[in-house]
CSV table of C-alpha atoms in Angstrom, one decimal:
chain,number,residue,atom,x,y,z
A,86,MET,CA,0.0,0.0,0.0
A,87,LYS,CA,1.3,3.4,-1.0
A,88,HIS,CA,0.9,6.4,1.3
A,89,PRO,CA,1.5,10.1,0.5
A,90,THR,CA,5.2,10.9,0.7
A,91,LEU,CA,6.6,13.7,2.8
A,92,SER,CA,7.1,15.8,-0.4
A,93,GLN,CA,3.4,15.4,-1.1
A,94,THR,CA,2.1,16.1,2.4
A,95,GLN,CA,4.8,18.7,3.2
A,96,THR,CA,3.8,20.0,6.6
A,97,ARG,CA,0.1,19.2,6.4
A,98,THR,CA,-1.2,16.8,9.1
A,99,GLN,CA,-4.0,14.4,8.4
A,100,PHE,CA,-6.8,14.9,11.0
A,101,LEU,CA,-9.4,12.3,11.9
A,102,SER,CA,-12.3,13.5,14.0
A,103,VAL,CA,-14.6,11.4,16.1
A,104,GLN,CA,-17.1,11.3,13.2
A,105,ASP,CA,-14.3,10.3,10.8
A,106,VAL,CA,-13.4,7.3,13.0
A,107,ALA,CA,-17.1,6.4,13.5
A,108,THR,CA,-17.5,6.5,9.7
A,109,LEU,CA,-14.4,4.3,9.3
A,110,VAL,CA,-15.8,1.7,11.7
A,111,SER,CA,-19.2,1.8,10.0
A,112,GLN,CA,-17.7,1.3,6.5
A,113,VAL,CA,-15.3,-1.4,7.6
A,114,GLY,CA,-17.7,-3.1,10.0
A,115,ILE,CA,-17.1,-3.6,13.8
A,116,ALA,CA,-16.0,-7.2,13.4
A,117,ALA,CA,-13.5,-6.5,10.7
A,118,THR,CA,-12.3,-3.4,12.6
A,119,LEU,CA,-11.6,-5.4,15.8
A,120,THR,CA,-10.0,-8.2,13.8
A,121,ARG,CA,-7.7,-5.8,11.9
A,122,LEU,CA,-6.8,-3.9,15.0
A,123,ALA,CA,-5.9,-7.2,16.7
A,124,ASP,CA,-3.7,-8.1,13.7
A,125,TYR,CA,-1.8,-4.7,13.9
A,126,ILE,CA,-1.4,-5.1,17.7
A,127,LEU,CA,-0.1,-8.7,17.3
A,128,ASP,CA,2.4,-7.7,14.6
A,129,ASP,CA,3.8,-4.8,16.8
A,130,TYR,CA,4.0,-6.9,19.9
A,131,ARG,CA,6.0,-9.6,18.0
A,132,ARG,CA,8.6,-6.9,17.2
A,133,TRP,CA,8.7,-5.7,20.8
A,134,GLN,CA,12.5,-5.1,20.8
A,135,ASP,CA,12.2,-2.6,18.0
A,136,PHE,CA,10.6,0.0,20.2
A,137,ASP,CA,11.9,2.6,22.6
A,138,LYS,CA,9.6,2.1,25.6
A,139,CYS,CA,8.8,3.8,28.9
A,140,ALA,CA,6.0,3.8,31.4
A,141,ARG,CA,3.4,6.5,30.8
A,142,VAL,CA,3.8,9.9,32.4
A,143,ALA,CA,0.9,10.5,34.7
A,144,ASN,CA,-0.5,13.5,36.6
A,145,HIS,CA,-2.8,12.3,39.4
A,146,SER,CA,-5.4,14.4,41.2
A,147,LEU,CA,-8.1,13.5,43.7
A,148,ASP,CA,-10.7,12.8,41.1
A,149,GLY,CA,-8.7,11.3,38.2
A,150,VAL,CA,-5.5,11.1,36.2
A,151,ILE,CA,-4.2,12.7,33.0
A,152,GLU,CA,-1.5,10.8,31.1
A,153,LEU,CA,0.9,11.0,28.2
A,154,MET,CA,1.8,7.7,26.6
A,155,PRO,CA,4.8,7.9,24.2
A,156,ILE,CA,6.6,5.1,22.1
A,157,ALA,CA,8.7,5.0,19.0
A,158,ASP,CA,10.6,2.7,16.7
A,159,ALA,CA,13.2,3.8,14.2
A,160,LYS,CA,10.7,5.3,11.7
A,161,THR,CA,7.6,6.3,13.6
A,162,TYR,CA,6.9,8.1,16.9
A,163,ALA,CA,3.5,8.0,18.6
A,164,PHE,CA,1.9,9.4,21.7
A,165,LYS,CA,-1.5,9.5,23.3
A,166,TYR,CA,-3.0,12.1,25.6
A,167,VAL,CA,-5.6,10.4,27.8
A,168,ASN,CA,-7.5,11.0,31.1
A,169,GLY,CA,-9.4,8.9,33.5
A,170,HIS,CA,-12.0,10.7,35.6
A,171,PRO,CA,-14.8,8.4,36.9
A,172,LYS,CA,-16.9,11.3,38.2
A,173,ASN,CA,-17.1,12.9,34.8
A,174,THR,CA,-20.4,11.0,34.0
A,175,ARG,CA,-22.1,13.2,36.6
A,176,LEU,CA,-21.2,16.2,34.5
A,177,GLY,CA,-22.3,14.5,31.2
A,178,LEU,CA,-18.7,13.9,30.2
A,179,PRO,CA,-17.0,10.6,29.3
A,180,THR,CA,-14.8,9.0,32.0
A,181,VAL,CA,-12.0,8.5,29.4
A,182,MET,CA,-11.1,11.1,26.6
A,183,ALA,CA,-8.1,10.9,24.4
A,184,PHE,CA,-6.4,12.0,21.2
A,185,GLY,CA,-3.1,10.9,19.7
A,186,VAL,CA,-0.3,11.7,17.2
A,187,LEU,CA,1.7,9.7,14.7
A,188,ALA,CA,4.9,11.4,13.6
A,189,ASP,CA,7.8,10.8,11.2
A,190,VAL,CA,11.0,10.2,13.2
A,191,ALA,CA,13.3,11.4,10.4
A,192,THR,CA,11.7,14.9,10.3
A,193,GLY,CA,9.5,15.2,13.4
A,194,ILE,CA,6.5,16.1,11.2
A,195,PRO,CA,3.2,14.9,12.8
A,196,VAL,CA,1.6,13.0,9.9
A,197,LEU,CA,-1.6,12.1,11.8
A,198,LEU,CA,-3.7,13.7,14.5
A,199,SER,CA,-6.6,11.6,15.6
A,200,GLU,CA,-9.3,11.3,18.1
A,201,LEU,CA,-8.6,8.3,20.4
A,202,THR,CA,-11.6,8.2,22.7
A,203,LEU,CA,-13.6,5.8,20.5
A,204,SER,CA,-10.3,4.3,19.2
A,205,THR,CA,-9.0,3.5,22.7
A,206,ALA,CA,-12.1,1.5,23.5
A,207,LEU,CA,-11.6,-0.4,20.3
A,208,ARG,CA,-7.9,-1.0,20.8
A,209,THR,CA,-8.4,-2.0,24.4
A,210,ALA,CA,-11.0,-4.6,23.4
A,211,ALA,CA,-8.7,-5.9,20.6
A,212,MET,CA,-5.8,-6.2,23.0
A,213,SER,CA,-8.0,-8.2,25.4
A,214,ALA,CA,-8.8,-10.6,22.6
A,215,VAL,CA,-5.1,-10.9,21.6
A,216,ALA,CA,-4.2,-11.9,25.1
A,217,ALA,CA,-7.2,-14.2,25.6
A,218,ARG,CA,-6.4,-16.1,22.4
A,219,ALA,CA,-3.0,-16.8,23.8
A,220,LEU,CA,-4.1,-17.5,27.4
A,221,ALA,CA,-7.8,-18.7,27.6
A,222,ARG,CA,-8.9,-22.3,27.1
A,223,PRO,CA,-9.6,-23.1,23.5
A,224,ASN,CA,-13.3,-23.2,22.7
A,225,SER,CA,-14.3,-20.9,25.6
A,226,LYS,CA,-18.0,-19.9,25.1
A,227,CYS,CA,-19.1,-18.1,28.2
A,228,MET,CA,-17.8,-14.8,29.7
A,229,ALA,CA,-18.7,-12.8,32.7
A,230,LEU,CA,-18.5,-9.0,32.2
A,231,ILE,CA,-18.2,-7.1,35.4
A,232,GLY,CA,-18.7,-3.3,34.8
A,233,ASN,CA,-21.0,-2.4,32.0
A,234,GLY,CA,-20.0,1.2,31.3
A,235,ALA,CA,-18.6,2.9,28.2
A,236,GLN,CA,-16.1,0.2,27.2
A,237,ALA,CA,-18.2,-2.9,27.9
A,238,GLU,CA,-19.8,-3.3,24.5
A,239,PHE,CA,-16.4,-3.2,22.8
A,240,GLN,CA,-15.1,-5.9,25.1
A,241,ALA,CA,-18.2,-8.1,24.5
A,242,LEU,CA,-17.9,-7.7,20.7
A,243,ALA,CA,-14.2,-8.4,20.6
A,244,PHE,CA,-14.6,-11.7,22.5
A,245,HIS,CA,-17.7,-12.6,20.4
A,246,HIS,CA,-16.0,-12.0,17.1
A,247,LEU,CA,-12.4,-12.9,17.8
A,248,LEU,CA,-12.9,-15.8,20.3
A,249,GLY,CA,-16.3,-17.2,19.6
A,250,ILE,CA,-17.9,-16.2,22.9
A,251,GLU,CA,-21.6,-17.0,22.7
A,252,GLU,CA,-22.9,-16.1,26.2
A,253,ILE,CA,-22.2,-13.1,28.3
A,254,ARG,CA,-23.4,-12.7,31.9
A,255,LEU,CA,-23.5,-9.0,33.0
A,256,PHE,CA,-23.1,-7.3,36.3
A,257,ASP,CA,-22.9,-3.7,37.2
A,258,THR,CA,-23.8,-1.8,40.4
A,259,ASP,CA,-25.8,0.4,38.1
A,260,ALA,CA,-28.6,-1.7,36.6
A,261,LEU,CA,-29.2,0.9,33.9
A,262,ALA,CA,-25.7,0.3,32.6
A,263,SER,CA,-26.4,-3.4,32.0
A,264,ARG,CA,-29.7,-2.5,30.3
A,265,LYS,CA,-27.9,-0.1,28.1
A,266,LEU,CA,-25.4,-2.8,27.0
A,267,MET,CA,-28.2,-5.3,26.4
A,268,ARG,CA,-30.0,-2.8,24.2
A,269,ASN,CA,-26.9,-1.9,22.2
A,270,LEU,CA,-26.0,-5.6,21.6
A,271,GLN,CA,-29.5,-7.1,21.1
A,272,HIS,CA,-28.8,-7.4,17.3
A,273,THR,CA,-25.6,-9.5,17.7
A,274,GLY,CA,-26.9,-13.0,18.5
A,275,LEU,CA,-25.1,-13.0,21.8
A,276,ARG,CA,-27.0,-14.6,24.7
A,277,LEU,CA,-27.0,-11.8,27.3
A,278,SER,CA,-28.2,-12.0,30.8
A,279,ALA,CA,-28.2,-9.5,33.6
A,280,CYS,CA,-27.1,-10.9,37.0
A,281,THR,CA,-27.9,-9.7,40.5
A,282,SER,CA,-24.4,-10.4,41.9
A,283,ILE,CA,-20.8,-10.9,40.8
A,284,ALA,CA,-20.9,-14.5,42.1
A,285,GLN,CA,-23.9,-15.3,39.8
A,286,ALA,CA,-22.2,-13.8,36.8
A,287,VAL,CA,-18.8,-15.5,37.4
A,288,ARG,CA,-20.1,-19.0,38.2
A,289,GLY,CA,-19.1,-21.4,35.5
A,290,ALA,CA,-17.7,-18.7,33.2
A,291,ASP,CA,-14.7,-19.6,31.0
A,292,ILE,CA,-13.5,-16.0,30.9
A,293,VAL,CA,-14.1,-13.2,33.4
A,294,THR,CA,-13.6,-9.6,32.3
A,295,THR,CA,-13.5,-6.8,34.9
A,296,VAL,CA,-13.8,-3.2,33.5
A,297,THR,CA,-14.9,-1.0,36.4
A,298,ALA,CA,-14.1,2.7,36.7
A,299,ASP,CA,-13.9,3.7,40.3
A,300,LYS,CA,-10.5,5.0,41.5
A,301,THR,CA,-10.4,2.8,44.6
A,302,ASN,CA,-8.6,-0.3,45.8
A,303,ALA,CA,-11.7,-2.5,45.2
A,304,THR,CA,-11.9,-6.2,45.4
A,305,ILE,CA,-14.3,-7.1,42.5
A,306,LEU,CA,-13.0,-10.6,42.3
A,307,THR,CA,-12.1,-12.7,45.4
A,308,PRO,CA,-10.5,-16.1,45.6
A,309,GLU,CA,-13.6,-18.1,46.3
A,310,LEU,CA,-15.1,-17.0,43.0
A,311,MET,CA,-12.3,-18.5,41.0
A,312,GLU,CA,-12.7,-21.8,39.3
A,313,PRO,CA,-10.1,-24.1,37.6
A,314,GLY,CA,-9.4,-23.1,34.0
A,315,MET,CA,-10.7,-19.6,34.2
A,316,HIS,CA,-9.0,-16.8,32.3
A,317,ILE,CA,-9.3,-13.4,34.0
A,318,ASN,CA,-9.1,-10.2,31.9
A,319,GLY,CA,-8.5,-7.5,34.4
A,320,VAL,CA,-9.0,-4.2,32.6
A,321,GLY,CA,-10.2,-1.7,35.2
A,322,GLY,CA,-7.2,-1.5,37.5
A,323,ASP,CA,-5.0,0.9,35.7
A,324,CYS,CA,-3.4,3.5,38.0
A,325,PRO,CA,-1.9,3.7,41.5
A,326,GLY,CA,-4.6,3.2,44.1
A,327,LYS,CA,-7.0,1.6,41.7
A,328,THR,CA,-7.4,-2.2,41.8
A,329,GLU,CA,-10.1,-4.8,41.1
A,330,LEU,CA,-8.6,-8.1,42.3
A,331,HIS,CA,-7.9,-9.5,45.7
A,332,PRO,CA,-4.2,-10.3,46.1
A,333,ASP,CA,-4.9,-14.0,46.5
A,334,VAL,CA,-6.5,-14.0,43.0
A,335,LEU,CA,-3.1,-13.0,41.7
A,336,ARG,CA,-1.3,-15.6,43.9
A,337,GLY,CA,-3.5,-18.3,42.5
A,338,SER,CA,-3.0,-17.4,38.9
A,339,ALA,CA,-0.3,-17.4,36.2
A,340,VAL,CA,-0.1,-13.6,35.7
A,341,PHE,CA,0.7,-11.9,32.3
A,342,VAL,CA,1.3,-8.2,31.7
A,343,GLN,CA,2.0,-5.8,28.9
A,344,TYR,CA,5.1,-3.8,30.2
A,345,GLU,CA,6.2,-4.9,33.6
A,346,PRO,CA,7.7,-1.6,34.9
A,347,GLN,CA,4.4,0.1,34.2
A,348,THR,CA,2.1,-2.7,35.5
A,349,ARG,CA,3.9,-2.9,38.8
A,350,ILE,CA,3.0,0.7,39.4
A,351,GLU,CA,-0.5,0.8,37.9
A,352,GLY,CA,-2.0,-2.6,37.7
A,353,ASP,CA,-3.4,-5.0,40.2
A,354,LEU,CA,0.2,-6.1,40.4
A,355,GLN,CA,0.8,-3.0,42.5
A,356,GLN,CA,-0.5,-5.0,45.5
A,357,MET,CA,2.2,-7.7,45.2
A,358,PRO,CA,5.9,-7.8,46.3
A,359,ALA,CA,8.6,-6.8,43.8
A,360,ASP,CA,9.7,-10.4,43.3
A,361,PHE,CA,6.2,-11.7,42.4
A,362,ALA,CA,6.7,-13.5,39.1
A,363,VAL,CA,4.9,-12.3,36.0
A,364,THR,CA,5.4,-12.8,32.2
A,365,GLU,CA,5.3,-10.1,29.7
A,366,LEU,CA,2.8,-11.0,27.0
A,367,TRP,CA,5.1,-10.3,24.1
A,368,ARG,CA,7.2,-13.3,25.0
A,369,VAL,CA,4.2,-15.6,24.7
A,370,LEU,CA,3.1,-14.0,21.4
A,371,ARG,CA,6.7,-14.6,20.0
A,372,GLY,CA,6.8,-18.2,21.3
A,373,GLU,CA,9.5,-17.4,23.8
A,374,ALA,CA,7.5,-18.2,26.9
A,375,PRO,CA,4.5,-20.5,27.6
A,376,GLY,CA,1.0,-19.1,28.0
A,377,ARG,CA,-1.6,-21.5,29.5
A,378,THR,CA,0.1,-24.8,30.5
A,379,SER,CA,-3.0,-26.8,31.4
A,380,ASP,CA,-6.8,-26.8,31.1
A,381,GLY,CA,-7.1,-26.4,34.9
A,382,GLN,CA,-4.7,-23.5,35.2
A,383,ILE,CA,-6.1,-20.0,36.1
A,384,THR,CA,-4.6,-17.3,33.8
A,385,LEU,CA,-4.7,-13.6,34.5
A,386,PHE,CA,-4.0,-10.7,32.1
A,387,ASP,CA,-3.4,-7.7,34.2
A,388,SER,CA,-4.2,-5.2,31.5
A,389,VAL,CA,-3.4,-1.5,32.2
A,390,GLY,CA,-3.1,-0.3,28.6
A,391,PHE,CA,0.3,0.3,27.0
A,392,ALA,CA,1.5,2.9,24.4
A,393,LEU,CA,2.3,0.2,21.9
A,394,GLU,CA,-1.4,-0.5,21.4
A,395,ASP,CA,-2.0,3.2,20.6
A,396,TYR,CA,0.8,3.1,18.1
A,397,SER,CA,-0.9,0.1,16.5
A,398,ALA,CA,-4.3,1.8,16.5
A,399,LEU,CA,-2.9,5.0,15.0
A,400,ARG,CA,-1.2,3.0,12.3
A,401,TYR,CA,-4.4,1.2,11.6
A,402,LEU,CA,-6.4,4.5,11.4
A,403,ARG,CA,-3.8,6.1,9.1
A,404,ASP,CA,-3.8,3.2,6.7
A,405,THR,CA,-7.6,2.6,6.7
A,406,ALA,CA,-8.5,6.3,6.5
A,407,PHE,CA,-6.2,6.7,3.5
A,408,GLU,CA,-7.9,3.8,1.8
A,409,LEU,CA,-11.3,5.2,2.4
A,410,GLY,CA,-10.4,8.9,1.8
A,411,LEU,CA,-11.4,10.0,5.3
A,412,GLY,CA,-10.2,13.0,7.2
A,413,GLN,CA,-8.8,16.4,6.3
A,414,ARG,CA,-5.5,18.2,6.0
A,415,LEU,CA,-4.6,20.6,8.8
A,416,LEU,CA,-1.9,23.3,8.7
A,417,LEU,CA,-0.5,22.7,12.2
A,418,LEU,CA,3.0,23.7,11.3
A,419,PRO,CA,4.3,26.8,9.5
A,420,GLU,CA,5.0,26.6,5.8
A,421,LEU,CA,8.0,28.9,5.2
A,422,ALA,CA,9.8,30.0,2.0
A,423,ASN,CA,13.0,30.2,4.2
A,424,PRO,CA,12.9,27.6,7.0
A,425,LYS,CA,15.2,29.8,9.1
A,426,ASP,CA,12.9,32.8,8.8
A,427,LEU,CA,10.1,32.0,11.3
A,428,PHE,CA,9.7,35.7,12.1
A,429,SER,CA,8.4,36.2,8.5
A,430,LEU,CA,5.0,34.9,9.7
A,431,ILE,CA,4.5,38.0,11.9
A,432,ARG,CA,6.9,40.5,10.4
A,433,PRO,CA,5.2,43.9,9.9
A,434,ALA,CA,4.7,44.9,6.3
A,435,SER,CA,6.8,47.7,4.8
A,436,ARG,CA,5.2,51.1,4.4
A,437,GLY,CA,5.0,50.6,0.7
A,438,GLN,CA,3.3,47.2,1.1
A,439,ALA,CA,0.9,48.7,3.7
A,440,ASP,CA,-0.1,51.6,1.3
A,441,ALA,CA,-0.7,49.2,-1.5
A,442,SER,CA,-2.9,47.0,0.7
A,443,ARG,CA,-4.9,50.1,1.8
A,444,ARG,CA,-5.4,51.2,-1.9
A,445,ASP,CA,-6.5,47.7,-2.8
A,446,ALA,CA,-9.1,47.8,0.0
A,447,GLU,CA,-10.5,51.2,-0.9
A,448,PRO,CA,-12.6,50.1,-4.0
A,449,ALA,CA,-14.1,47.3,-2.1
A,450,LEU,CA,-15.1,49.7,0.7
A,451,ALA,CA,-16.6,52.2,-1.8
A,452,SER,CA,-18.7,49.4,-3.4
A,453,ALA,CA,-19.9,48.3,0.0
A,454,ALA,CA,-21.0,51.9,0.8
């Protein structure tokens, strides 16, 4: 696939709005979008060592967190700005809002600026499916989904389309959230049932996904709820002081993470001692470490979100938007006849130029009069 060269784009940046990305998903289809995103993520995780990586930079406040998530390989740099403010829904605002940039390493030109609020939900769900395909029991059919807020439908659809999940049991402390999810997914063929407790939702499930939002040290899952062979997809615990799993759930599981230095700070792993053993998922995806080792083993993906997934999502958006002709060109950077003369953008016109401009304007003013 050919993309515009730097000489063609010059300093113009491709911009994708929320509506552009929604149109992209509509045209491609939700199942194909999730599948292709998962493929991009898998490809990038398999070349893990090509990337310059770091934990995200976070600014924490009483009510939430604002984060920057950078990553780069030799050719392309990406970052995401993202927040997490659980109380936002009381103000009519999303809990999570995000945008991101894809830039050319050789020149520093930002080639893509995109919304990432909708895209983050899609890439998080695709990442969950990538991990579950490596860690869950084959032929898993039933999932418990604890937390039915803004990201829940995406998780449900990723597991349905990419793993063949047929039944999802729902629980949320807000019954309206579960009803919202059931209404949104009534067309899918999934068997959806609202449960009155976490225990009811989890009992007999092959996979348990937790995606709660409260910034607290919660214990959504406790050891007595665990059953042999379960795969736990822990999505909601993603910053210091925010957890979903009892420590004994981790002790009873084989634990897999995205980027260990970040997960030890932000994930449910923050509850465990520094020598608690985990495996970075890229090693499993490259065949360098085992995933699930028996049908009876409990596996746990302590998912906190990592910048590499946003890199993958931005690459996917760039490629697919180019195919579909979506977005618009923005002039974010100055276009200069002399790249050393930035002042030319604001340099006052000479008196002769000012007089000429005034004379050019006079006929128009007379006509208007």
